[in-house]
Amino acid sequence: MTGNIFTVAGNTAQMNNNIYKADGNTIEMTQTHSIVVNGGTSFNGVGGLIELAQTSNVTSGTGSGTNSLTKTYFGFGPVESKSFGLTNASPVMGMAINATVTFSPALIWPTNPTLGTPYSNTYTINTSTMGVNSSTTQTEVRTYSEEQITTLAGTYAACKYKSDVTTNGVTTTSYVWNVGSGRLKGHLLKQTNAAGVRIMESTLLTLNGS
């Protein structure tokens, strides 16, 4: 997380990406995400947090023309980062749907992980949507590595992690690549399923307008 663009209040970022159908090649939709990093915010009674305010728009394909605003709340330190939850506002059939998601306990991930070492969180996701509450308990294990990767957004030295999420005894594995160094460090590059089939890939990444 050290040097991550999403830890610096005042930063603005943009990511354009494709979402793919099950074959990993056919584009299901294209999206744009505009992100503003706000400091000194609070969530669920915890202050001094970073807020990532992300406005997402579907620009083509399934759901074209829809948009949402997601605000995610983090705490960043020299040893670990904590993820507390998020809010989301999305229009559904012309109605504004608001949801709040809290993680109990907060998710803790290392700021500078040891490569090849698994890190685990067991937590409950509490969701409140228009007065309707639900909860799910799961365990996520992440194992980090480094990899040079070429995407539609360019070639980068990436931080890659394998994510194993277990819910009700069923484990789902996926892989995630983020920019690992340089001025765009932290931007999301690509996601695949356990078989390596592409789920999402970025097509454009910017920081503070360039």
Coordinates of N, CA and C in Angstrom, one line a residue:
M1 N 0.8 -1.2 0.0 CA 0.0 0.0 0.0 C 0.8 1.3 0.0
T2 N 2.1 1.2 0.4 CA 3.0 2.3 0.4 C 3.1 2.9 -0.9
G3 N 2.8 4.2 -1.0 CA 2.8 4.9 -2.3 C 1.5 4.7 -3.1
N4 N 0.6 4.0 -2.6 CA -0.7 3.8 -3.3 C -1.4 5.1 -3.5
I5 N -1.9 5.3 -4.7 CA -2.6 6.6 -5.1 C -3.8 6.8 -4.3
F6 N -4.4 5.7 -3.8 CA -5.7 5.8 -3.1 C -5.5 6.1 -1.6
T7 N -4.3 6.4 -1.2 CA -4.1 6.8 0.2 C -3.8 8.2 0.4
V8 N -3.8 9.0 -0.8 CA -3.5 10.4 -0.8 C -4.7 11.3 -1.0
A9 N -5.1 11.9 0.1 CA -6.3 12.8 0.0 C -6.1 13.9 -1.1
G10 N -7.1 14.1 -1.8 CA -7.1 15.1 -2.9 C -6.8 14.5 -4.3
N11 N -6.3 13.3 -4.3 CA -6.1 12.6 -5.6 C -7.4 12.4 -6.3
T12 N -7.4 12.4 -7.6 CA -8.5 12.0 -8.4 C -8.0 11.0 -9.4
A13 N -8.8 10.0 -9.7 CA -8.3 8.9 -10.7 C -9.5 8.5 -11.5
Q14 N -9.2 7.9 -12.7 CA -10.2 7.4 -13.6 C -9.7 6.0 -14.1
M15 N -10.7 5.1 -14.1 CA -10.4 3.8 -14.7 C -11.5 3.5 -15.7
N16 N -11.2 3.1 -16.9 CA -12.2 2.6 -17.8 C -11.9 1.1 -18.0
N17 N -12.9 0.3 -18.1 CA -12.7 -1.2 -18.2 C -13.8 -1.9 -19.0
N18 N -13.4 -3.1 -19.3 CA -14.4 -4.0 -19.9 C -14.8 -5.1 -18.9
I19 N -16.0 -5.5 -18.9 CA -16.5 -6.7 -18.2 C -16.8 -7.8 -19.2
Y20 N -16.4 -9.0 -19.0 CA -16.5 -10.0 -20.0 C -17.5 -11.1 -19.7
K21 N -18.1 -11.7 -20.7 CA -19.0 -12.8 -20.5 C -18.2 -14.1 -20.1
A22 N -18.8 -15.2 -19.9 CA -18.2 -16.4 -19.4 C -17.0 -16.9 -20.2
D23 N -17.0 -16.6 -21.5 CA -15.9 -17.1 -22.3 C -14.6 -16.3 -22.2
G24 N -14.7 -15.1 -21.5 CA -13.5 -14.3 -21.2 C -13.1 -13.5 -22.3
N25 N -13.8 -13.5 -23.5 CA -13.4 -12.7 -24.6 C -14.5 -11.8 -25.1
T26 N -15.8 -12.2 -25.0 CA -16.9 -11.4 -25.4 C -17.2 -10.3 -24.4
I27 N -17.3 -9.1 -24.8 CA -17.5 -8.0 -23.9 C -19.0 -7.9 -23.5
E28 N -19.2 -8.0 -22.2 CA -20.6 -7.9 -21.7 C -21.0 -6.4 -21.5
M29 N -20.0 -5.6 -21.0 CA -20.3 -4.2 -20.9 C -19.0 -3.4 -20.8
T30 N -19.0 -2.1 -21.0 CA -17.9 -1.2 -20.7 C -18.3 -0.2 -19.7
Q31 N -17.3 0.2 -18.8 CA -17.6 1.0 -17.7 C -16.5 2.1 -17.6
T32 N -16.9 3.3 -17.0 CA -16.0 4.3 -16.6 C -16.2 4.5 -15.1
H33 N -15.1 4.7 -14.4 CA -15.1 4.9 -12.9 C -14.3 6.2 -12.6
S34 N -14.9 7.2 -12.0 CA -14.2 8.4 -11.6 C -14.1 8.3 -10.1
I35 N -12.9 8.5 -9.5 CA -12.7 8.3 -8.1 C -12.0 9.5 -7.5
V36 N -12.6 10.0 -6.4 CA -12.0 11.1 -5.6 C -11.6 10.5 -4.2
V37 N -10.4 10.9 -3.8 CA -9.9 10.4 -2.5 C -10.1 11.5 -1.5
N38 N -10.9 11.3 -0.5 CA -11.2 12.3 0.6 C -10.6 11.8 1.9
G39 N -10.0 12.7 2.6 CA -9.4 12.4 3.9 C -10.2 12.9 5.0
G40 N -9.9 12.4 6.3 CA -10.6 12.9 7.5 C -12.0 12.6 7.6
T41 N -12.4 11.5 7.0 CA -13.9 11.1 7.0 C -14.1 10.1 8.1
S42 N -15.4 9.8 8.3 CA -15.8 8.8 9.3 C -16.9 7.9 8.8
F43 N -16.9 6.7 9.4 CA -17.9 5.7 9.0 C -18.2 4.8 10.1
N44 N -19.5 4.6 10.4 CA -19.9 3.7 11.5 C -19.2 4.0 12.8
G45 N -19.0 5.3 13.1 CA -18.5 5.7 14.4 C -16.9 5.7 14.4
V46 N -16.3 5.4 13.3 CA -14.8 5.4 13.3 C -14.4 6.6 12.5
G47 N -13.5 7.4 13.0 CA -13.0 8.6 12.3 C -11.6 8.5 11.8
G48 N -11.2 9.6 11.1 CA -9.8 9.6 10.6 C -9.6 8.7 9.4
L49 N -10.7 8.4 8.6 CA -10.6 7.4 7.5 C -10.4 8.1 6.2
I50 N -9.9 7.3 5.2 CA -9.9 7.7 3.8 C -11.2 7.2 3.2
E51 N -11.9 8.1 2.4 CA -13.1 7.8 1.7 C -12.7 7.8 0.2
L52 N -13.0 6.7 -0.5 CA -12.9 6.6 -1.9 C -14.3 6.8 -2.5
A53 N -14.6 7.9 -3.1 CA -15.9 8.2 -3.7 C -15.8 7.9 -5.2
Q54 N -16.5 6.8 -5.6 CA -16.4 6.3 -6.9 C -17.7 6.4 -7.6
T55 N -17.7 7.2 -8.7 CA -18.9 7.3 -9.6 C -18.7 6.4 -10.8
S56 N -19.5 5.4 -11.0 CA -19.4 4.4 -12.0 C -20.5 4.6 -13.0
N57 N -20.2 4.5 -14.3 CA -21.1 4.6 -15.4 C -21.0 3.4 -16.4
V58 N -22.1 2.8 -16.8 CA -22.0 1.8 -17.8 C -22.2 2.5 -19.1
T59 N -21.1 2.4 -20.0 CA -21.1 3.2 -21.2 C -21.6 2.4 -22.4
S60 N -21.6 1.1 -22.3 CA -22.2 0.3 -23.4 C -22.5 -1.1 -22.9
G61 N -23.3 -1.8 -23.6 CA -23.6 -3.2 -23.3 C -24.7 -3.3 -22.3
T62 N -24.8 -4.4 -21.5 CA -25.8 -4.6 -20.5 C -25.8 -3.5 -19.5
G63 N -27.0 -2.9 -19.3 CA -27.1 -1.8 -18.3 C -26.6 -0.5 -18.8
S64 N -26.5 -0.4 -20.1 CA -25.9 0.9 -20.7 C -26.7 2.1 -20.2
G65 N -26.0 3.1 -19.7 CA -26.7 4.3 -19.3 C -26.9 4.4 -17.8
T66 N -26.7 3.3 -17.1 CA -26.9 3.3 -15.6 C -25.7 3.8 -14.9
N67 N -25.8 4.2 -13.7 CA -24.7 4.8 -12.9 C -24.9 4.5 -11.5
S68 N -23.8 4.6 -10.7 CA -23.9 4.4 -9.2 C -22.8 5.2 -8.6
L69 N -23.0 5.5 -7.3 CA -22.0 6.2 -6.5 C -21.7 5.3 -5.3
T70 N -20.4 4.8 -5.2 CA -20.0 4.0 -4.1 C -18.9 4.7 -3.3
K71 N -19.1 4.8 -1.9 CA -18.1 5.4 -1.1 C -17.6 4.3 -0.1
T72 N -16.3 4.0 -0.3 CA -15.6 3.0 0.5 C -14.7 3.6 1.5
Y73 N -14.6 3.0 2.7 CA -13.9 3.6 3.9 C -12.8 2.7 4.3
F74 N -11.6 3.3 4.4 CA -10.4 2.6 4.8 C -9.6 3.4 5.8
G75 N -8.8 2.7 6.5 CA -7.7 3.3 7.4 C -6.4 2.7 6.9
F76 N -5.4 3.6 6.7 CA -4.1 3.1 6.2 C -3.0 3.4 7.2
G77 N -2.1 2.5 7.4 CA -1.0 2.7 8.3 C 0.3 2.1 7.7
P78 N 1.4 2.2 8.4 CA 2.7 1.7 7.9 C 2.7 0.2 7.9
V79 N 1.9 -0.5 8.7 CA 2.0 -2.0 8.8 C 0.8 -2.6 8.1
E80 N -0.4 -2.0 8.3 CA -1.6 -2.7 7.8 C -2.6 -1.6 7.3
S81 N -3.6 -2.1 6.5 CA -4.7 -1.3 6.1 C -6.0 -2.0 6.6
K82 N -7.0 -1.2 6.9 CA -8.2 -1.7 7.4 C -9.4 -1.2 6.5
S83 N -10.3 -2.1 6.2 CA -11.4 -1.8 5.4 C -12.7 -1.9 6.2
F84 N -13.4 -0.8 6.4 CA -14.6 -0.8 7.4 C -15.9 -1.1 6.7
G85 N -16.1 -0.7 5.4 CA -17.4 -0.8 4.8 C -17.6 0.2 3.7
L86 N -18.8 0.3 3.2 CA -19.1 1.2 2.1 C -20.6 1.5 2.1
T87 N -20.9 2.6 1.3 CA -22.3 2.9 1.0 C -22.4 2.9 -0.5
N88 N -23.6 2.6 -1.0 CA -23.9 2.6 -2.4 C -25.2 3.2 -2.7
A89 N -25.2 4.0 -3.8 CA -26.5 4.6 -4.2 C -26.6 4.3 -5.7
S90 N -27.7 3.6 -6.1 CA -27.9 3.1 -7.5 C -29.3 3.3 -7.8
P91 N -29.6 3.8 -9.1 CA -31.0 3.8 -9.5 C -31.4 2.4 -10.1
V92 N -32.6 1.9 -9.6 CA -33.1 0.6 -10.1 C -34.5 0.9 -10.5
M93 N -34.8 0.7 -11.9 CA -36.1 1.0 -12.4 C -36.7 2.4 -12.0
G94 N -35.8 3.4 -12.1 CA -36.2 4.7 -11.8 C -36.3 5.1 -10.3
M95 N -35.9 4.1 -9.4 CA -36.0 4.4 -8.0 C -34.6 4.4 -7.4
A96 N -34.2 5.3 -6.6 CA -32.9 5.4 -5.9 C -32.8 4.4 -4.8
I97 N -31.9 3.4 -5.0 CA -31.7 2.4 -4.0 C -30.4 2.7 -3.2
N98 N -30.5 2.8 -1.9 CA -29.4 3.1 -1.1 C -29.1 1.9 -0.2
A99 N -27.8 1.6 -0.1 CA -27.3 0.4 0.7 C -26.1 0.8 1.5
T100 N -26.0 0.2 2.7 CA -24.8 0.4 3.6 C -24.3 -1.0 3.9
V101 N -23.0 -1.2 3.7 CA -22.4 -2.5 4.0 C -21.3 -2.2 5.1
T102 N -21.3 -3.0 6.1 CA -20.2 -2.9 7.2 C -19.6 -4.3 7.3
F103 N -18.3 -4.2 7.6 CA -17.5 -5.4 7.8 C -17.2 -5.6 9.3
S104 N -17.5 -6.7 9.9 CA -17.4 -6.9 11.3 C -16.6 -8.3 11.5
P105 N -15.4 -8.2 12.0 CA -14.6 -7.0 12.3 C -14.1 -6.4 11.0
A106 N -13.4 -5.2 11.0 CA -12.9 -4.6 9.8 C -11.8 -5.6 9.2
L107 N -11.8 -5.6 7.9 CA -10.8 -6.4 7.2 C -9.4 -5.8 7.3
I108 N -8.4 -6.6 7.7 CA -7.1 -6.1 7.9 C -6.2 -6.8 6.9
W109 N -5.5 -6.1 6.0 CA -4.5 -6.6 5.1 C -3.1 -5.9 5.3
P110 N -2.0 -6.6 5.0 CA -0.7 -6.0 5.2 C -0.4 -4.9 4.3
T111 N 0.2 -3.8 4.7 CA 0.6 -2.7 3.9 C 1.7 -3.2 2.9
N112 N 2.7 -3.9 3.4 CA 3.7 -4.5 2.5 C 3.8 -6.0 2.8
P113 N 3.0 -6.8 2.1 CA 2.9 -8.2 2.3 C 4.2 -8.9 2.0
T114 N 4.4 -10.0 2.7 CA 5.5 -10.9 2.3 C 5.0 -11.8 1.2
L115 N 5.7 -11.9 0.1 CA 5.2 -12.6 -1.1 C 5.2 -14.1 -0.7
G116 N 4.1 -14.8 -1.2 CA 3.9 -16.2 -1.0 C 3.4 -16.6 0.4
T117 N 3.1 -15.6 1.2 CA 2.6 -15.9 2.6 C 1.1 -15.6 2.6
P118 N 0.3 -16.6 3.0 CA -1.2 -16.3 3.0 C -1.6 -15.5 4.2
Y119 N -2.5 -14.6 3.9 CA -3.1 -13.7 4.9 C -4.6 -13.9 4.9
S120 N -5.2 -14.0 6.1 CA -6.6 -14.5 6.2 C -7.4 -13.5 7.1
N121 N -8.7 -13.3 6.6 CA -9.7 -12.6 7.4 C -11.0 -13.4 7.4
T122 N -11.6 -13.5 8.6 CA -12.9 -14.1 8.8 C -13.8 -13.0 9.3
Y123 N -14.9 -12.7 8.6 CA -15.7 -11.5 9.0 C -17.1 -11.7 8.5
T124 N -18.0 -10.8 9.0 CA -19.4 -10.8 8.7 C -19.7 -9.6 7.8
I125 N -20.3 -9.8 6.7 CA -20.8 -8.7 5.9 C -22.2 -8.4 6.3
N126 N -22.4 -7.2 6.9 CA -23.8 -6.8 7.3 C -24.3 -5.7 6.2
T127 N -25.4 -6.0 5.6 CA -25.9 -5.2 4.6 C -27.3 -4.7 4.9
S128 N -27.5 -3.4 4.8 CA -28.8 -2.8 5.0 C -29.2 -2.0 3.7
T129 N -30.3 -2.5 3.1 CA -30.8 -1.9 1.9 C -32.2 -1.5 2.0
M130 N -32.4 -0.2 2.1 CA -33.8 0.4 2.2 C -34.5 -0.2 3.4
G131 N -33.8 -0.4 4.5 CA -34.4 -0.9 5.7 C -34.5 -2.4 5.8
V132 N -34.0 -3.1 4.8 CA -33.9 -4.6 4.8 C -32.5 -5.0 5.2
N133 N -32.3 -5.8 6.2 CA -31.0 -6.2 6.7 C -30.7 -7.7 6.4
S134 N -29.4 -7.9 6.1 CA -29.0 -9.3 5.9 C -27.5 -9.4 6.3
S135 N -27.0 -10.6 6.5 CA -25.6 -10.8 6.9 C -25.1 -12.1 6.4
T136 N -23.8 -12.1 6.1 CA -23.1 -13.3 5.6 C -21.7 -13.3 6.2
T137 N -21.3 -14.5 6.7 CA -20.0 -14.6 7.3 C -19.1 -15.4 6.3
Q138 N -17.9 -14.9 6.1 CA -17.0 -15.6 5.1 C -15.6 -15.4 5.6
T139 N -14.7 -16.3 5.0 CA -13.3 -16.2 5.2 C -12.6 -15.9 3.9
E140 N -11.7 -14.9 3.8 CA -11.0 -14.7 2.6 C -9.5 -14.9 2.9
V141 N -8.8 -15.6 2.1 CA -7.3 -15.8 2.2 C -6.7 -15.2 1.0
R142 N -5.7 -14.3 1.1 CA -5.0 -13.7 0.0 C -3.6 -14.1 0.1
T143 N -3.0 -14.5 -1.1 CA -1.6 -14.8 -1.2 C -1.0 -13.9 -2.3
Y144 N 0.0 -13.1 -2.0 CA 0.5 -12.1 -2.9 C 1.7 -12.5 -3.7
S145 N 1.9 -12.0 -4.9 CA 3.1 -12.3 -5.7 C 3.3 -11.0 -6.6
E146 N 4.3 -11.1 -7.4 CA 4.6 -10.0 -8.4 C 4.7 -10.6 -9.8
E147 N 4.2 -9.8 -10.7 CA 4.2 -10.2 -12.1 C 4.2 -9.1 -13.1
Q148 N 4.9 -9.2 -14.2 CA 4.8 -8.2 -15.3 C 3.6 -8.6 -16.1
I149 N 2.7 -7.7 -16.4 CA 1.5 -8.0 -17.1 C 1.2 -7.0 -18.1
T150 N 0.7 -7.4 -19.3 CA 0.3 -6.5 -20.4 C -1.2 -6.6 -20.5
T151 N -1.9 -5.4 -20.4 CA -3.3 -5.3 -20.5 C -3.7 -4.3 -21.5
L152 N -5.0 -4.1 -21.7 CA -5.4 -3.1 -22.7 C -5.1 -1.7 -22.3
A153 N -4.7 -1.5 -21.0 CA -4.3 -0.2 -20.5 C -2.8 0.0 -20.5
G154 N -2.1 -1.1 -20.9 CA -0.6 -1.0 -21.0 C 0.1 -2.1 -20.3
T155 N 1.4 -2.0 -20.2 CA 2.2 -3.0 -19.6 C 2.7 -2.5 -18.2
Y156 N 2.6 -3.3 -17.2 CA 2.9 -2.8 -15.8 C 3.6 -3.9 -15.0
A157 N 4.4 -3.5 -14.1 CA 4.9 -4.4 -13.0 C 3.7 -4.4 -12.0
A158 N 3.1 -5.6 -11.8 CA 1.9 -5.7 -11.0 C 2.1 -6.4 -9.7
C159 N 1.3 -6.0 -8.7 CA 1.1 -6.8 -7.5 C -0.1 -7.7 -7.8
K160 N 0.1 -9.0 -7.7 CA -1.0 -9.9 -8.0 C -1.3 -10.6 -6.7
Y161 N -2.6 -10.9 -6.5 CA -3.0 -11.7 -5.4 C -4.0 -12.8 -5.7
K162 N -3.9 -13.9 -5.2 CA -4.9 -15.0 -5.3 C -5.8 -14.8 -4.1
S163 N -7.1 -14.8 -4.4 CA -8.1 -14.7 -3.4 C -9.0 -15.9 -3.3
D164 N -9.0 -16.5 -2.1 CA -9.8 -17.7 -1.8 C -10.9 -17.3 -0.8
V165 N -12.2 -17.2 -1.3 CA -13.2 -16.8 -0.4 C -14.1 -18.0 -0.1
T166 N -14.3 -18.3 1.2 CA -15.1 -19.5 1.6 C -16.4 -19.0 2.3
T167 N -17.5 -19.4 1.7 CA -18.8 -19.0 2.3 C -19.7 -20.3 2.4
N168 N -20.2 -20.6 3.5 CA -21.0 -21.8 3.7 C -20.3 -23.1 3.2
G169 N -19.0 -23.1 3.4 CA -18.2 -24.3 3.0 C -17.8 -24.4 1.6
V170 N -18.2 -23.4 0.8 CA -17.9 -23.4 -0.6 C -16.8 -22.3 -0.9
T171 N -15.7 -22.7 -1.5 CA -14.6 -21.8 -1.8 C -14.5 -21.4 -3.2
T172 N -14.5 -20.0 -3.4 CA -14.3 -19.5 -4.8 C -13.0 -18.8 -4.9
T173 N -12.2 -19.1 -5.9 CA -10.9 -18.6 -6.2 C -10.9 -17.6 -7.3
S174 N -10.2 -16.5 -7.1 CA -10.0 -15.6 -8.2 C -8.6 -15.0 -8.1
Y175 N -8.2 -14.2 -9.2 CA -6.9 -13.6 -9.2 C -7.1 -12.1 -9.6
V176 N -6.3 -11.3 -8.9 CA -6.5 -9.8 -9.1 C -5.1 -9.2 -9.3
W177 N -4.9 -8.3 -10.3 CA -3.7 -7.6 -10.5 C -3.9 -6.1 -10.4
N178 N -3.0 -5.5 -9.6 CA -3.0 -4.0 -9.4 C -1.7 -3.5 -9.8
V179 N -1.6 -2.2 -10.3 CA -0.4 -1.6 -10.6 C 0.5 -1.6 -9.4
G180 N 1.7 -2.2 -9.5 CA 2.6 -2.4 -8.3 C 3.6 -1.3 -8.0
S181 N 3.8 -0.4 -8.9 CA 4.8 0.6 -8.7 C 4.6 1.8 -9.6
G182 N 5.2 2.9 -9.3 CA 5.1 4.1 -10.2 C 4.0 5.0 -9.8
R183 N 3.7 6.0 -10.7 CA 2.7 7.0 -10.4 C 1.3 6.5 -10.3
L184 N 1.0 5.3 -10.9 CA -0.4 4.8 -10.9 C -0.5 3.6 -10.0
K185 N 0.4 3.5 -9.0 CA 0.4 2.4 -8.1 C -1.0 2.3 -7.4
G186 N -1.6 1.1 -7.4 CA -2.8 0.8 -6.7 C -4.0 0.7 -7.7
H187 N -3.9 1.2 -8.9 CA -4.9 1.1 -9.9 C -5.2 -0.4 -10.2
L188 N -6.5 -0.7 -10.4 CA -6.8 -2.1 -10.8 C -6.6 -2.4 -12.2
L189 N -5.9 -3.5 -12.5 CA -5.6 -3.8 -13.9 C -6.5 -4.9 -14.5
K190 N -6.7 -6.0 -13.7 CA -7.3 -7.2 -14.3 C -7.8 -8.1 -13.2
Q191 N -8.9 -8.9 -13.5 CA -9.4 -9.9 -12.7 C -9.7 -11.1 -13.5
T192 N -9.4 -12.3 -13.0 CA -9.8 -13.6 -13.6 C -10.4 -14.5 -12.6
N193 N -11.0 -15.6 -13.1 CA -11.5 -16.6 -12.2 C -10.4 -17.7 -12.0
A194 N -10.7 -18.7 -11.2 CA -9.7 -19.7 -10.9 C -9.0 -20.4 -12.1
A195 N -9.7 -20.5 -13.2 CA -9.2 -21.1 -14.4 C -8.4 -20.1 -15.3
G196 N -8.3 -18.8 -14.8 CA -7.6 -17.8 -15.6 C -8.4 -17.2 -16.7
V197 N -9.8 -17.4 -16.6 CA -10.7 -16.8 -17.6 C -10.9 -15.3 -17.2
R198 N -10.7 -14.4 -18.1 CA -10.8 -13.0 -17.8 C -12.3 -12.6 -17.4
I199 N -12.4 -11.9 -16.3 CA -13.6 -11.3 -15.8 C -13.7 -9.8 -16.2
M200 N -12.6 -9.1 -15.9 CA -12.5 -7.7 -16.1 C -11.1 -7.3 -16.5
E201 N -11.0 -6.3 -17.3 CA -9.7 -5.8 -17.7 C -9.8 -4.3 -18.0
S202 N -8.8 -3.5 -17.4 CA -8.8 -2.1 -17.6 C -8.4 -1.7 -19.0
T203 N -8.9 -0.6 -19.5 CA -8.6 -0.1 -20.8 C -7.9 1.3 -20.8
L204 N -8.1 2.0 -19.6 CA -7.5 3.3 -19.5 C -7.4 3.6 -18.0
L205 N -6.2 4.1 -17.6 CA -5.9 4.5 -16.2 C -5.3 5.9 -16.2
T206 N -5.9 6.7 -15.3 CA -5.3 8.1 -15.1 C -5.2 8.4 -13.7
L207 N -4.4 9.4 -13.4 CA -4.2 10.0 -12.0 C -4.2 11.5 -12.2
N208 N -5.1 12.2 -11.5 CA -5.1 13.7 -11.6 C -5.1 14.2 -13.0
G209 N -5.9 13.5 -13.8 CA -6.2 14.0 -15.2 C -5.2 13.5 -16.3
S210 N -4.2 12.7 -15.9 CA -3.3 12.2 -17.0 C -2.7 10.9 -16.6

